[in-house]
């Protein structure tokens, strides 16, 4: 092509037509682009695919946890020790300290003019137990025993001696009571239980390894003789050196002497009753056989 | 019967070596040599196998079963000491039971263990060493991480047993750096 007869724009267009087109072959690389020194021979340019060079990592034979390439492994080096013996059966009692209890009372989460039990304390929302985890109720601990000042009628599942002393020193009453798993599900969430429309179950007697604890007046067990308990109250007062307030002279005598029956779960409600929350009524069994069953 | 056959094969190999020595090396290649020797050996062994069968005949089936049974149990319930990341039935992680049998997890994440060799050669060990064997010691951070990987969350849950001898060790309120609860207010 000749540009001789053309001028200006025509000439420029004619020249452009002869030039090669812009394509990947004649475009300059971006500034700063890395140019590979060699041509890789595999999908990812002959690299190691992120697996490192040589050895266990490259072969991706990840060793098992704790394996020490032939050494006696650390986790097998020692003799057995029965740390977790009976873990699938042992009962747990999540602790509640006297300090926490006093704080709940001071912040009006608990009404001490009424008897306190597991359901009342669970309803505060500050104490949680899970029967799935073999939790069997409250273990009252002695933290804050010196500043505990409330006069309460409380029912817990486990209490130590200083705790009993701290409560009885203030004129209160404490009982330790056992709840089996089915009763526990009812008592930790009464509303949820009543909504199911089931009859309130009977509370079962404690298992063999707990029956000694709950029949012992020293532990204020709910199956112990009340006269022996009143004797033990006096013994504990002398041991800890405080003047035992006389229950009979107390204005709240009726409240302080309220106790649940060993078969009873909720105070004021008997086993066999059905609580209907929607119609706000209580259905009681009329059948003689049923009555006999729930009374036994 | 299986063992018997293996034994026969072994004798065949040994005898085969003897024969191959007799053959001059410049006549046959090594590959041919083994082929020839084995072939000839099996032919020569056939009468001896028959003899063996006759001698082993009076073993009763009950005897055989009793000999096999412990091994069979091992096969049915193989010992598993490694971590299972996905179980067959539910695809769940499983605990290494060997770790739980030897170690104890404290609530703050530390693990304790006994000492190795605490029942061995006590007659020649000093009273102080025997005293140290009675103690339980902490694992280091790497070992704790390993053991945490070997167990499921069931073993990491806080336990609230009554009269628990390990109860004071589950928290570290004694040291300023590890304490979690604030200090009580000073007395007036």
Tab-separated table of C-alpha atoms in Angstrom:
chain	number	residue	atom	x	y	z
A	1	UNK	CA	0.000	0.000	0.000
A	2	UNK	CA	1.242	3.399	-0.811
A	3	UNK	CA	0.580	6.572	1.165
A	4	UNK	CA	1.889	8.825	-1.578
A	5	UNK	CA	-1.386	10.214	-2.932
A	6	UNK	CA	-2.985	10.722	0.489
A	7	UNK	CA	-2.857	13.432	3.023
A	8	UNK	CA	-3.783	14.115	6.624
A	9	UNK	CA	-6.435	11.847	8.150
A	10	UNK	CA	-6.595	9.533	5.168
A	11	UNK	CA	-2.901	8.948	5.344
A	12	UNK	CA	-3.036	8.215	9.042
A	13	UNK	CA	-5.882	5.695	8.527
A	14	UNK	CA	-4.002	4.026	5.754
A	15	UNK	CA	-0.953	3.681	7.968
A	16	UNK	CA	-3.039	2.209	10.836
A	17	UNK	CA	-4.437	-0.437	8.518
A	18	UNK	CA	-0.998	-1.748	7.753
A	19	UNK	CA	0.077	-1.922	11.403
A	20	UNK	CA	-0.423	-5.240	13.287
A	21	UNK	CA	-3.534	-5.546	15.460
A	22	UNK	CA	-3.297	-5.260	19.269
A	23	UNK	CA	-3.307	-8.765	20.713
A	24	UNK	CA	-1.864	-10.731	23.640
A	25	UNK	CA	1.312	-11.403	21.661
A	26	UNK	CA	2.332	-7.774	21.283
A	27	UNK	CA	0.938	-6.182	24.444
A	28	UNK	CA	3.572	-5.195	26.982
A	29	UNK	CA	3.314	-6.816	30.430
A	30	UNK	CA	1.908	-4.850	33.341
A	31	UNK	CA	4.606	-2.983	35.218
A	32	UNK	CA	6.023	-5.028	38.089
A	33	UNK	CA	4.705	-8.386	36.864
A	34	UNK	CA	6.732	-11.396	37.976
A	35	UNK	CA	8.145	-13.378	35.089
A	36	UNK	CA	8.705	-17.051	35.896
A	37	UNK	CA	12.291	-18.150	35.279
A	38	UNK	CA	11.235	-21.630	34.085
A	39	UNK	CA	8.220	-23.189	32.447
A	40	UNK	CA	6.447	-25.437	34.978
A	41	UNK	CA	5.569	-28.947	33.852
A	42	UNK	CA	2.389	-29.593	35.826
A	43	UNK	CA	-1.005	-28.143	36.553
A	44	UNK	CA	0.320	-25.734	39.158
A	45	UNK	CA	3.631	-25.092	37.475
A	46	UNK	CA	5.470	-27.995	39.061
A	47	UNK	CA	5.144	-26.690	42.606
A	48	UNK	CA	4.567	-28.742	45.766
A	49	UNK	CA	0.861	-27.912	46.039
A	50	UNK	CA	1.454	-26.334	49.437
A	51	UNK	CA	2.550	-29.610	51.003
A	52	UNK	CA	6.166	-28.686	51.713
A	53	UNK	CA	9.339	-30.406	50.754
A	54	UNK	CA	10.138	-33.968	51.790
A	55	UNK	CA	8.888	-36.081	54.631
A	56	UNK	CA	5.620	-36.674	56.393
A	57	UNK	CA	4.117	-33.414	55.235
A	58	UNK	CA	4.769	-33.925	51.544
A	59	UNK	CA	3.414	-37.474	51.632
A	60	UNK	CA	0.425	-36.233	53.614
A	61	UNK	CA	0.563	-39.217	55.947
A	62	UNK	CA	-0.558	-37.276	58.988
A	63	UNK	CA	0.468	-39.157	62.073
A	64	UNK	CA	-2.169	-40.085	64.634
A	65	UNK	CA	-2.656	-37.809	67.616
A	66	UNK	CA	0.013	-38.384	70.217
A	67	UNK	CA	2.166	-40.658	68.045
A	68	UNK	CA	5.858	-40.045	68.644
A	69	UNK	CA	7.365	-41.950	65.680
A	70	UNK	CA	8.176	-45.061	67.661
A	71	UNK	CA	8.714	-43.701	71.152
A	72	UNK	CA	6.498	-44.935	73.929
A	73	UNK	CA	3.861	-42.225	73.506
A	74	UNK	CA	3.329	-39.772	76.324
A	75	UNK	CA	-0.351	-40.549	76.586
A	76	UNK	CA	0.378	-44.269	77.113
A	77	UNK	CA	3.423	-43.872	79.296
A	78	UNK	CA	1.829	-43.884	82.738
A	79	UNK	CA	-0.091	-46.444	84.744
A	80	UNK	CA	-3.842	-46.313	85.126
A	81	UNK	CA	-5.324	-44.136	87.848
A	82	UNK	CA	-9.068	-44.296	88.684
A	83	UNK	CA	-9.612	-40.561	88.369
A	84	UNK	CA	-12.945	-40.938	86.602
A	85	UNK	CA	-14.151	-44.043	88.394
A	86	UNK	CA	-17.948	-44.252	88.413
A	87	UNK	CA	-18.310	-40.949	86.557
A	88	UNK	CA	-21.392	-42.266	84.768
A	89	UNK	CA	-23.196	-42.841	88.066
A	90	UNK	CA	-21.905	-40.191	90.466
A	91	UNK	CA	-24.443	-37.565	91.448
A	92	UNK	CA	-23.477	-33.934	91.078
A	93	UNK	CA	-24.806	-31.092	93.182
A	94	UNK	CA	-24.071	-27.666	91.673
A	95	UNK	CA	-23.097	-25.328	94.511
A	96	UNK	CA	-24.980	-22.289	95.713
A	97	UNK	CA	-23.165	-20.240	98.307
A	98	UNK	CA	-24.758	-18.537	101.289
A	99	UNK	CA	-23.403	-15.300	99.843
A	100	UNK	CA	-25.396	-15.833	96.644
A	101	UNK	CA	-28.474	-16.767	98.650
A	102	UNK	CA	-28.185	-13.632	100.756
A	103	UNK	CA	-27.770	-11.567	97.591
A	104	UNK	CA	-30.906	-13.097	96.062
A	105	UNK	CA	-32.850	-12.248	99.214
A	106	UNK	CA	-31.472	-8.700	99.359
A	107	UNK	CA	-32.385	-8.068	95.723
A	108	UNK	CA	-35.963	-9.315	96.265
A	109	UNK	CA	-35.602	-12.361	94.085
A	110	UNK	CA	-36.600	-14.618	96.945
A	111	UNK	CA	-39.468	-14.130	99.371
A	112	UNK	CA	-38.366	-15.393	102.766
A	113	UNK	CA	-41.867	-15.166	104.203
A	114	UNK	CA	-42.475	-18.414	102.310
A	115	UNK	CA	-40.482	-21.656	102.435
A	116	UNK	CA	-37.641	-21.773	99.888
A	117	UNK	CA	-37.032	-24.846	97.804
A	118	UNK	CA	-35.400	-25.874	94.559
A	119	UNK	CA	-38.210	-24.591	92.330
A	120	UNK	CA	-38.216	-21.133	93.947
A	121	UNK	CA	-34.444	-20.817	93.586
A	122	UNK	CA	-34.529	-22.062	89.981
A	123	UNK	CA	-37.244	-19.511	89.217
A	124	UNK	CA	-34.880	-16.672	90.106
A	125	UNK	CA	-33.015	-17.525	86.903
A	126	UNK	CA	-29.701	-17.140	88.742
A	127	UNK	CA	-29.236	-20.812	89.513
A	128	UNK	CA	-29.426	-23.539	86.917
A	129	UNK	CA	-29.251	-27.302	87.082
A	130	UNK	CA	-29.461	-29.838	84.307
A	131	UNK	CA	-30.655	-33.352	85.186
A	132	UNK	CA	-29.088	-34.547	81.924
A	133	UNK	CA	-25.700	-33.877	83.492
A	134	UNK	CA	-26.643	-35.923	86.589
A	135	UNK	CA	-27.214	-32.753	88.580
A	136	UNK	CA	-29.372	-33.630	91.554
A	137	UNK	CA	-30.001	-30.253	93.138
A	138	UNK	CA	-28.511	-27.571	95.310
A	139	UNK	CA	-25.383	-27.974	97.365
A	140	UNK	CA	-25.373	-25.058	99.795
A	141	UNK	CA	-21.786	-23.992	100.458
A	142	UNK	CA	-20.426	-21.975	103.350
A	143	UNK	CA	-18.980	-19.059	101.390
A	144	UNK	CA	-20.351	-15.924	103.023
A	145	UNK	CA	-21.564	-17.797	106.118
A	146	UNK	CA	-20.400	-14.967	108.375
A	147	UNK	CA	-22.493	-12.331	106.640
A	148	UNK	CA	-25.592	-14.474	106.197
A	149	UNK	CA	-28.374	-12.773	108.154
A	150	UNK	CA	-31.694	-14.034	106.764
A	151	UNK	CA	-34.172	-16.171	108.666
A	152	UNK	CA	-35.319	-18.759	106.146
A	153	UNK	CA	-37.062	-22.107	105.918
A	154	UNK	CA	-34.989	-23.650	103.141
A	155	UNK	CA	-34.903	-27.072	101.542
A	156	UNK	CA	-31.711	-28.014	99.715
A	157	UNK	CA	-30.263	-31.287	98.492
A	158	UNK	CA	-26.906	-31.134	100.253
A	159	UNK	CA	-25.563	-28.973	103.064
A	160	UNK	CA	-22.411	-28.995	105.150
A	161	UNK	CA	-22.210	-28.461	108.885
A	162	UNK	CA	-21.140	-24.779	108.856
A	163	UNK	CA	-24.011	-24.006	106.483
A	164	UNK	CA	-26.531	-25.630	108.802
A	165	UNK	CA	-25.051	-23.683	111.697
A	166	UNK	CA	-25.185	-20.387	109.780
A	167	UNK	CA	-28.878	-20.826	108.987
A	168	UNK	CA	-29.957	-22.068	112.412
A	169	UNK	CA	-28.037	-19.313	114.159
A	170	UNK	CA	-30.375	-16.795	112.522
A	171	UNK	CA	-33.465	-18.679	113.660
A	172	UNK	CA	-33.947	-20.403	110.323
A	173	UNK	CA	-34.650	-24.011	109.438
A	174	UNK	CA	-32.904	-26.174	106.867
A	175	UNK	CA	-33.887	-29.545	105.432
A	176	UNK	CA	-31.948	-31.722	103.040
A	177	UNK	CA	-34.214	-33.590	100.643
A	178	UNK	CA	-33.695	-35.948	97.760
A	179	UNK	CA	-35.461	-35.665	94.418
A	180	UNK	CA	-35.272	-38.427	91.864
A	181	UNK	CA	-34.738	-37.520	88.229
A	182	UNK	CA	-38.415	-37.443	87.212
A	183	UNK	CA	-39.313	-35.253	90.181
A	184	UNK	CA	-36.348	-33.023	89.383
A	185	UNK	CA	-37.628	-32.335	85.879
A	186	UNK	CA	-40.936	-31.279	87.421
A	187	UNK	CA	-39.518	-29.129	90.199
A	188	UNK	CA	-36.917	-27.186	88.257
A	189	UNK	CA	-39.519	-25.922	85.784
A	190	UNK	CA	-42.991	-26.149	87.366
A	191	UNK	CA	-44.754	-24.144	84.649
A	192	UNK	CA	-43.334	-26.315	81.894
A	193	UNK	CA	-44.341	-29.414	83.779
A	194	UNK	CA	-47.924	-28.248	84.399
A	195	UNK	CA	-48.310	-27.333	80.734
A	196	UNK	CA	-47.660	-30.948	79.812
A	197	UNK	CA	-50.912	-31.867	81.556
A	198	UNK	CA	-49.400	-34.789	83.413
A	199	UNK	CA	-50.243	-35.888	86.914
A	200	UNK	CA	-47.683	-34.838	89.506
A	201	UNK	CA	-45.547	-37.932	90.142
A	202	UNK	CA	-44.676	-39.428	93.483
A	203	UNK	CA	-41.249	-38.565	94.786
A	204	UNK	CA	-39.140	-41.686	94.985
A	205	UNK	CA	-37.013	-42.673	97.964
A	206	UNK	CA	-33.291	-41.956	97.738
A	207	UNK	CA	-30.944	-44.574	96.250
A	208	UNK	CA	-29.099	-46.901	98.547
A	209	UNK	CA	-25.929	-44.843	98.797
A	210	UNK	CA	-27.858	-41.677	99.687
A	211	UNK	CA	-30.376	-43.075	102.137
A	212	UNK	CA	-27.958	-42.828	105.038
A	213	UNK	CA	-27.396	-39.140	104.396
A	214	UNK	CA	-31.107	-38.301	104.226
A	215	UNK	CA	-32.068	-40.294	107.317
A	216	UNK	CA	-29.346	-38.709	109.408
A	217	UNK	CA	-30.564	-35.929	111.765
A	218	UNK	CA	-27.064	-34.409	111.750
A	219	UNK	CA	-27.581	-33.569	108.063
A	220	UNK	CA	-31.193	-32.436	108.757
A	221	UNK	CA	-32.353	-35.170	106.401
A	222	UNK	CA	-36.004	-35.177	105.400
A	223	UNK	CA	-36.374	-38.800	106.430
A	224	UNK	CA	-34.881	-38.264	109.900
A	225	UNK	CA	-36.845	-38.278	113.153
A	226	UNK	CA	-37.943	-34.637	113.931
A	227	UNK	CA	-37.235	-35.052	117.636
A	228	UNK	CA	-33.683	-36.159	116.923
A	229	UNK	CA	-33.304	-33.189	114.596
A	230	UNK	CA	-34.295	-30.770	117.349
A	231	UNK	CA	-31.741	-32.424	119.594
A	232	UNK	CA	-29.054	-32.084	116.930
A	233	UNK	CA	-29.956	-28.395	116.516
A	234	UNK	CA	-29.067	-27.905	120.154
A	235	UNK	CA	-25.861	-29.925	119.826
A	236	UNK	CA	-24.726	-27.856	116.838
A	237	UNK	CA	-25.530	-24.584	118.636
A	238	UNK	CA	-23.278	-25.633	121.498
A	239	UNK	CA	-20.553	-26.774	119.157
A	240	UNK	CA	-20.494	-23.479	117.265
A	241	UNK	CA	-21.234	-21.412	120.389
A	242	UNK	CA	-24.392	-19.507	119.543
A	243	UNK	CA	-27.697	-19.108	121.344
A	244	UNK	CA	-30.269	-21.233	119.492
A	245	UNK	CA	-33.407	-19.104	118.889
A	246	UNK	CA	-36.520	-20.870	120.175
A	247	UNK	CA	-38.747	-21.819	117.248
A	248	UNK	CA	-41.942	-22.000	119.302
A	249	UNK	CA	-41.697	-18.348	120.294
A	250	UNK	CA	-41.133	-17.200	116.737
A	251	UNK	CA	-43.950	-15.169	115.093
A	252	UNK	CA	-43.350	-17.141	111.844
A	253	UNK	CA	-43.654	-20.489	113.609
A	254	UNK	CA	-46.256	-21.786	111.142
A	255	UNK	CA	-44.075	-20.954	108.142
A	256	UNK	CA	-40.891	-22.319	109.689
A	257	UNK	CA	-42.423	-25.685	110.536
A	258	UNK	CA	-43.837	-26.276	107.061
A	259	UNK	CA	-42.377	-29.419	105.512
A	260	UNK	CA	-43.058	-31.437	102.409
A	261	UNK	CA	-44.185	-35.009	102.652
A	262	UNK	CA	-41.455	-37.433	101.521
A	263	UNK	CA	-43.684	-38.282	98.535
A	264	UNK	CA	-44.515	-34.643	97.765
A	265	UNK	CA	-42.757	-32.529	95.147
A	266	UNK	CA	-44.547	-29.162	95.340
A	267	UNK	CA	-45.591	-27.634	98.634
A	268	UNK	CA	-49.414	-27.639	98.751
A	269	UNK	CA	-49.825	-29.988	95.780
A	270	UNK	CA	-50.162	-33.707	96.217
A	271	UNK	CA	-48.920	-36.441	93.898
A	272	UNK	CA	-51.592	-37.529	91.433
A	273	UNK	CA	-53.081	-34.069	90.974
A	274	UNK	CA	-53.166	-32.433	87.560
A	275	UNK	CA	-52.751	-28.651	87.471
A	276	UNK	CA	-54.636	-27.058	84.595
A	277	UNK	CA	-53.108	-23.645	84.025
A	278	UNK	CA	-55.519	-22.577	81.276
A	279	UNK	CA	-58.737	-23.205	83.232
A	280	UNK	CA	-56.968	-22.340	86.483
A	281	UNK	CA	-58.139	-25.467	88.270
A	282	UNK	CA	-56.732	-28.605	89.855
A	283	UNK	CA	-57.970	-32.061	88.853
A	284	UNK	CA	-57.749	-34.694	91.564
A	285	UNK	CA	-57.962	-38.446	91.072
A	286	UNK	CA	-61.252	-39.995	92.155
A	287	UNK	CA	-60.529	-43.618	91.382
A	288	UNK	CA	-59.790	-45.584	94.563
A	289	UNK	CA	-56.986	-47.530	92.920
A	290	UNK	CA	-55.308	-44.343	91.728
A	291	UNK	CA	-55.629	-42.777	95.171
A	292	UNK	CA	-54.109	-45.881	96.699
A	293	UNK	CA	-51.273	-45.780	94.181
A	294	UNK	CA	-50.357	-42.133	94.815
A	295	UNK	CA	-50.676	-42.499	98.574
A	296	UNK	CA	-48.208	-45.390	98.758
B	1	UNK	CA	-4.221	-76.365	58.692
B	2	UNK	CA	-3.074	-72.924	57.629
B	3	UNK	CA	0.034	-73.080	59.743
B	4	UNK	CA	0.833	-76.521	58.405
B	5	UNK	CA	0.835	-75.337	54.818
B	6	UNK	CA	3.037	-72.357	55.646
B	7	UNK	CA	5.470	-74.687	57.348
B	8	UNK	CA	5.598	-76.887	54.309
B	9	UNK	CA	6.289	-73.937	52.052
B	10	UNK	CA	9.146	-72.856	54.296
B	11	UNK	CA	10.795	-76.275	54.116
B	12	UNK	CA	10.386	-76.165	50.344
B	13	UNK	CA	12.315	-72.890	50.187
B	14	UNK	CA	15.130	-74.143	52.357
B	15	UNK	CA	15.442	-77.322	50.341
B	16	UNK	CA	15.308	-75.251	47.126
B	17	UNK	CA	18.381	-73.282	48.180
B	18	UNK	CA	20.324	-76.453	48.736
B	19	UNK	CA	19.526	-77.700	45.248
B	20	UNK	CA	20.320	-74.370	43.600
B	21	UNK	CA	23.789	-74.505	45.101
B	22	UNK	CA	24.385	-77.816	43.391
B	23	UNK	CA	23.533	-76.463	39.938
B	24	UNK	CA	26.496	-74.725	38.258
B	25	UNK	CA	25.897	-70.935	38.005
B	26	UNK	CA	27.066	-70.629	34.374
B	27	UNK	CA	24.374	-72.983	33.074
B	28	UNK	CA	21.147	-71.168	34.110
B	29	UNK	CA	20.240	-67.540	34.878
B	30	UNK	CA	19.060	-66.650	38.384
B	31	UNK	CA	15.441	-66.298	37.240
B	32	UNK	CA	15.418	-69.668	35.637
B	33	UNK	CA	17.201	-71.074	38.636
B	34	UNK	CA	14.470	-70.216	41.121
B	35	UNK	CA	11.796	-71.437	38.756
B	36	UNK	CA	13.486	-74.741	38.211
B	37	UNK	CA	14.331	-75.321	41.853
B	38	UNK	CA	10.815	-74.561	43.113
B	39	UNK	CA	9.203	-76.679	40.450
B	40	UNK	CA	11.371	-79.651	41.112
B	41	UNK	CA	10.980	-79.215	44.854
B	42	UNK	CA	7.167	-79.268	44.784
B	43	UNK	CA	7.230	-82.417	42.765
B	44	UNK	CA	9.546	-84.032	45.268
B	45	UNK	CA	7.481	-82.798	48.270
B	46	UNK	CA	4.123	-84.185	47.236
B	47	UNK	CA	4.539	-87.513	49.019
B	48	UNK	CA	5.716	-85.764	52.211
B	49	UNK	CA	2.579	-83.508	52.330
B	50	UNK	CA	0.405	-86.588	52.214
B	51	UNK	CA	2.326	-88.036	55.163
B	52	UNK	CA	1.776	-84.853	57.186
B	53	UNK	CA	-1.985	-84.974	56.667
B	54	UNK	CA	-2.201	-88.407	58.162
B	55	UNK	CA	-0.268	-87.433	61.287
B	56	UNK	CA	-2.484	-84.323	62.037
B	57	UNK	CA	-5.848	-86.015	61.601
B	58	UNK	CA	-6.903	-86.765	65.261
B	59	UNK	CA	-7.333	-83.026	66.327
B	60	UNK	CA	-10.980	-82.453	67.370
B	61	UNK	CA	-13.005	-79.398	66.332
B	62	UNK	CA	-13.607	-78.234	69.958
B	63	UNK	CA	-9.874	-78.110	70.619
B	64	UNK	CA	-9.362	-76.001	67.560
B	65	UNK	CA	-12.167	-73.621	68.553
B	66	UNK	CA	-10.786	-73.088	72.054
B	67	UNK	CA	-7.392	-72.269	70.607
B	68	UNK	CA	-8.841	-69.749	68.169
B	69	UNK	CA	-11.395	-68.108	70.457
B	70	UNK	CA	-9.205	-65.521	72.272
B	71	UNK	CA	-7.848	-64.334	68.946
B	72	UNK	CA	-11.343	-64.190	67.516
B	73	UNK	CA	-12.454	-61.923	70.381
B	74	UNK	CA	-9.525	-59.643	69.646
B	75	UNK	CA	-10.608	-59.461	66.041
B	76	UNK	CA	-14.199	-58.649	66.961
B	77	UNK	CA	-13.230	-55.966	69.480
B	78	UNK	CA	-9.946	-54.516	68.352
B	79	UNK	CA	-8.178	-52.288	70.851
B	80	UNK	CA	-8.463	-48.667	69.741
B	81	UNK	CA	-6.047	-46.248	71.315
B	82	UNK	CA	-6.201	-43.493	68.741
B	83	UNK	CA	-8.734	-40.752	68.360
B	84	UNK	CA	-11.761	-41.440	66.171
B	85	UNK	CA	-12.736	-38.270	64.377
B	86	UNK	CA	-15.884	-39.615	62.735
B	87	UNK	CA	-17.642	-42.649	64.153
B	88	UNK	CA	-19.297	-45.123	61.816
B	89	UNK	CA	-22.832	-44.819	63.120
B	90	UNK	CA	-23.217	-41.143	63.907
B	91	UNK	CA	-20.114	-39.473	62.516
B	92	UNK	CA	-19.133	-38.181	65.923
B	93	UNK	CA	-15.781	-37.668	67.527
B	94	UNK	CA	-14.779	-40.262	70.113
B	95	UNK	CA	-12.675	-40.157	73.233
B	96	UNK	CA	-9.318	-41.892	73.509
B	97	UNK	CA	-10.071	-44.091	76.494
B	98	UNK	CA	-6.366	-44.650	77.121
B	99	UNK	CA	-5.985	-40.951	77.894
B	100	UNK	CA	-8.944	-40.796	80.288
B	101	UNK	CA	-7.656	-43.834	82.171
B	102	UNK	CA	-4.340	-42.121	82.890
B	103	UNK	CA	-5.019	-38.414	83.129
B	104	UNK	CA	-7.418	-36.110	84.927
B	105	UNK	CA	-8.601	-32.770	83.640
B	106	UNK	CA	-8.973	-29.872	86.007
B	107	UNK	CA	-11.643	-27.319	85.372
B	108	UNK	CA	-9.202	-24.566	84.405
B	109	UNK	CA	-7.838	-26.693	81.548
B	110	UNK	CA	-4.820	-28.267	83.197
B	111	UNK	CA	-4.251	-32.003	83.253
B	112	UNK	CA	-2.662	-34.041	86.022
B	113	UNK	CA	-1.046	-37.443	85.858
B	114	UNK	CA	0.789	-39.967	87.983
B	115	UNK	CA	4.506	-40.709	87.644
B	116	UNK	CA	5.995	-43.385	85.435
B	117	UNK	CA	7.507	-46.425	87.149
B	118	UNK	CA	5.779	-45.835	90.458
B	119	UNK	CA	5.249	-49.569	91.034
B	120	UNK	CA	8.605	-50.727	89.640
B	121	UNK	CA	11.682	-51.794	91.646
B	122	UNK	CA	10.493	-50.020	94.767
B	123	UNK	CA	12.938	-52.020	96.867
B	124	UNK	CA	15.888	-50.185	95.392
B	125	UNK	CA	14.422	-46.700	95.414
B	126	UNK	CA	14.879	-44.195	98.188
B	127	UNK	CA	12.150	-43.141	100.580
B	128	UNK	CA	12.095	-39.672	99.050
B	129	UNK	CA	11.626	-41.067	95.571
B	130	UNK	CA	8.756	-43.243	96.802
B	131	UNK	CA	7.245	-40.156	98.378
B	132	UNK	CA	7.474	-38.364	95.045
B	133	UNK	CA	5.774	-41.311	93.309
B	134	UNK	CA	2.718	-40.768	95.502
B	135	UNK	CA	2.286	-37.271	94.128
B	136	UNK	CA	0.393	-36.265	91.031
B	137	UNK	CA	1.994	-33.777	88.683
B	138	UNK	CA	0.832	-31.347	86.029
B	139	UNK	CA	1.244	-31.871	82.301
B	140	UNK	CA	2.775	-29.048	80.317
B	141	UNK	CA	0.858	-26.851	77.896
B	142	UNK	CA	1.639	-28.928	74.792
B	143	UNK	CA	0.545	-32.111	76.496
B	144	UNK	CA	-2.626	-30.446	77.774
B	145	UNK	CA	-3.497	-29.349	74.243
B	146	UNK	CA	-2.924	-32.874	72.971
B	147	UNK	CA	-5.100	-34.402	75.681
B	148	UNK	CA	-7.821	-31.816	75.079
B	149	UNK	CA	-7.935	-32.964	71.465
B	150	UNK	CA	-8.171	-36.592	72.543
B	151	UNK	CA	-11.292	-36.186	74.661
B	152	UNK	CA	-14.787	-34.957	73.927
B	153	UNK	CA	-16.612	-32.150	75.676
B	154	UNK	CA	-18.092	-34.638	78.142
B	155	UNK	CA	-14.746	-34.772	79.924
B	156	UNK	CA	-14.266	-31.011	79.872
B	157	UNK	CA	-17.456	-30.240	81.742
B	158	UNK	CA	-17.198	-28.843	85.244
B	159	UNK	CA	-18.127	-31.501	87.829
B	160	UNK	CA	-19.844	-30.611	91.090
B	161	UNK	CA	-19.324	-33.634	93.281
B	162	UNK	CA	-19.771	-33.386	97.022
B	163	UNK	CA	-16.674	-33.983	99.144
B	164	UNK	CA	-14.545	-33.988	95.988
B	165	UNK	CA	-10.832	-34.272	96.842
B	166	UNK	CA	-9.939	-32.359	93.651
B	167	UNK	CA	-12.346	-29.501	94.387
B	168	UNK	CA	-9.646	-26.970	95.487
B	169	UNK	CA	-7.641	-27.607	92.319
B	170	UNK	CA	-10.377	-26.828	89.826
B	171	UNK	CA	-9.932	-23.087	90.257
B	172	UNK	CA	-6.832	-20.913	90.474
B	173	UNK	CA	-8.047	-18.077	92.640
B	174	UNK	CA	-4.849	-18.106	94.707
B	175	UNK	CA	-2.645	-16.383	92.152
B	176	UNK	CA	-3.182	-12.784	91.000
B	177	UNK	CA	-2.685	-13.593	87.318
B	178	UNK	CA	-5.019	-16.565	87.169
B	179	UNK	CA	-7.733	-15.310	89.497
B	180	UNK	CA	-11.150	-14.778	87.930
B	181	UNK	CA	-13.246	-13.360	90.741
B	182	UNK	CA	-12.419	-9.848	91.977
B	183	UNK	CA	-10.787	-9.552	95.356
B	184	UNK	CA	-13.189	-9.011	98.278
B	185	UNK	CA	-13.379	-5.402	99.502
B	186	UNK	CA	-10.884	-4.565	102.238
B	187	UNK	CA	-12.217	-4.534	105.841
B	188	UNK	CA	-13.168	-1.127	107.182
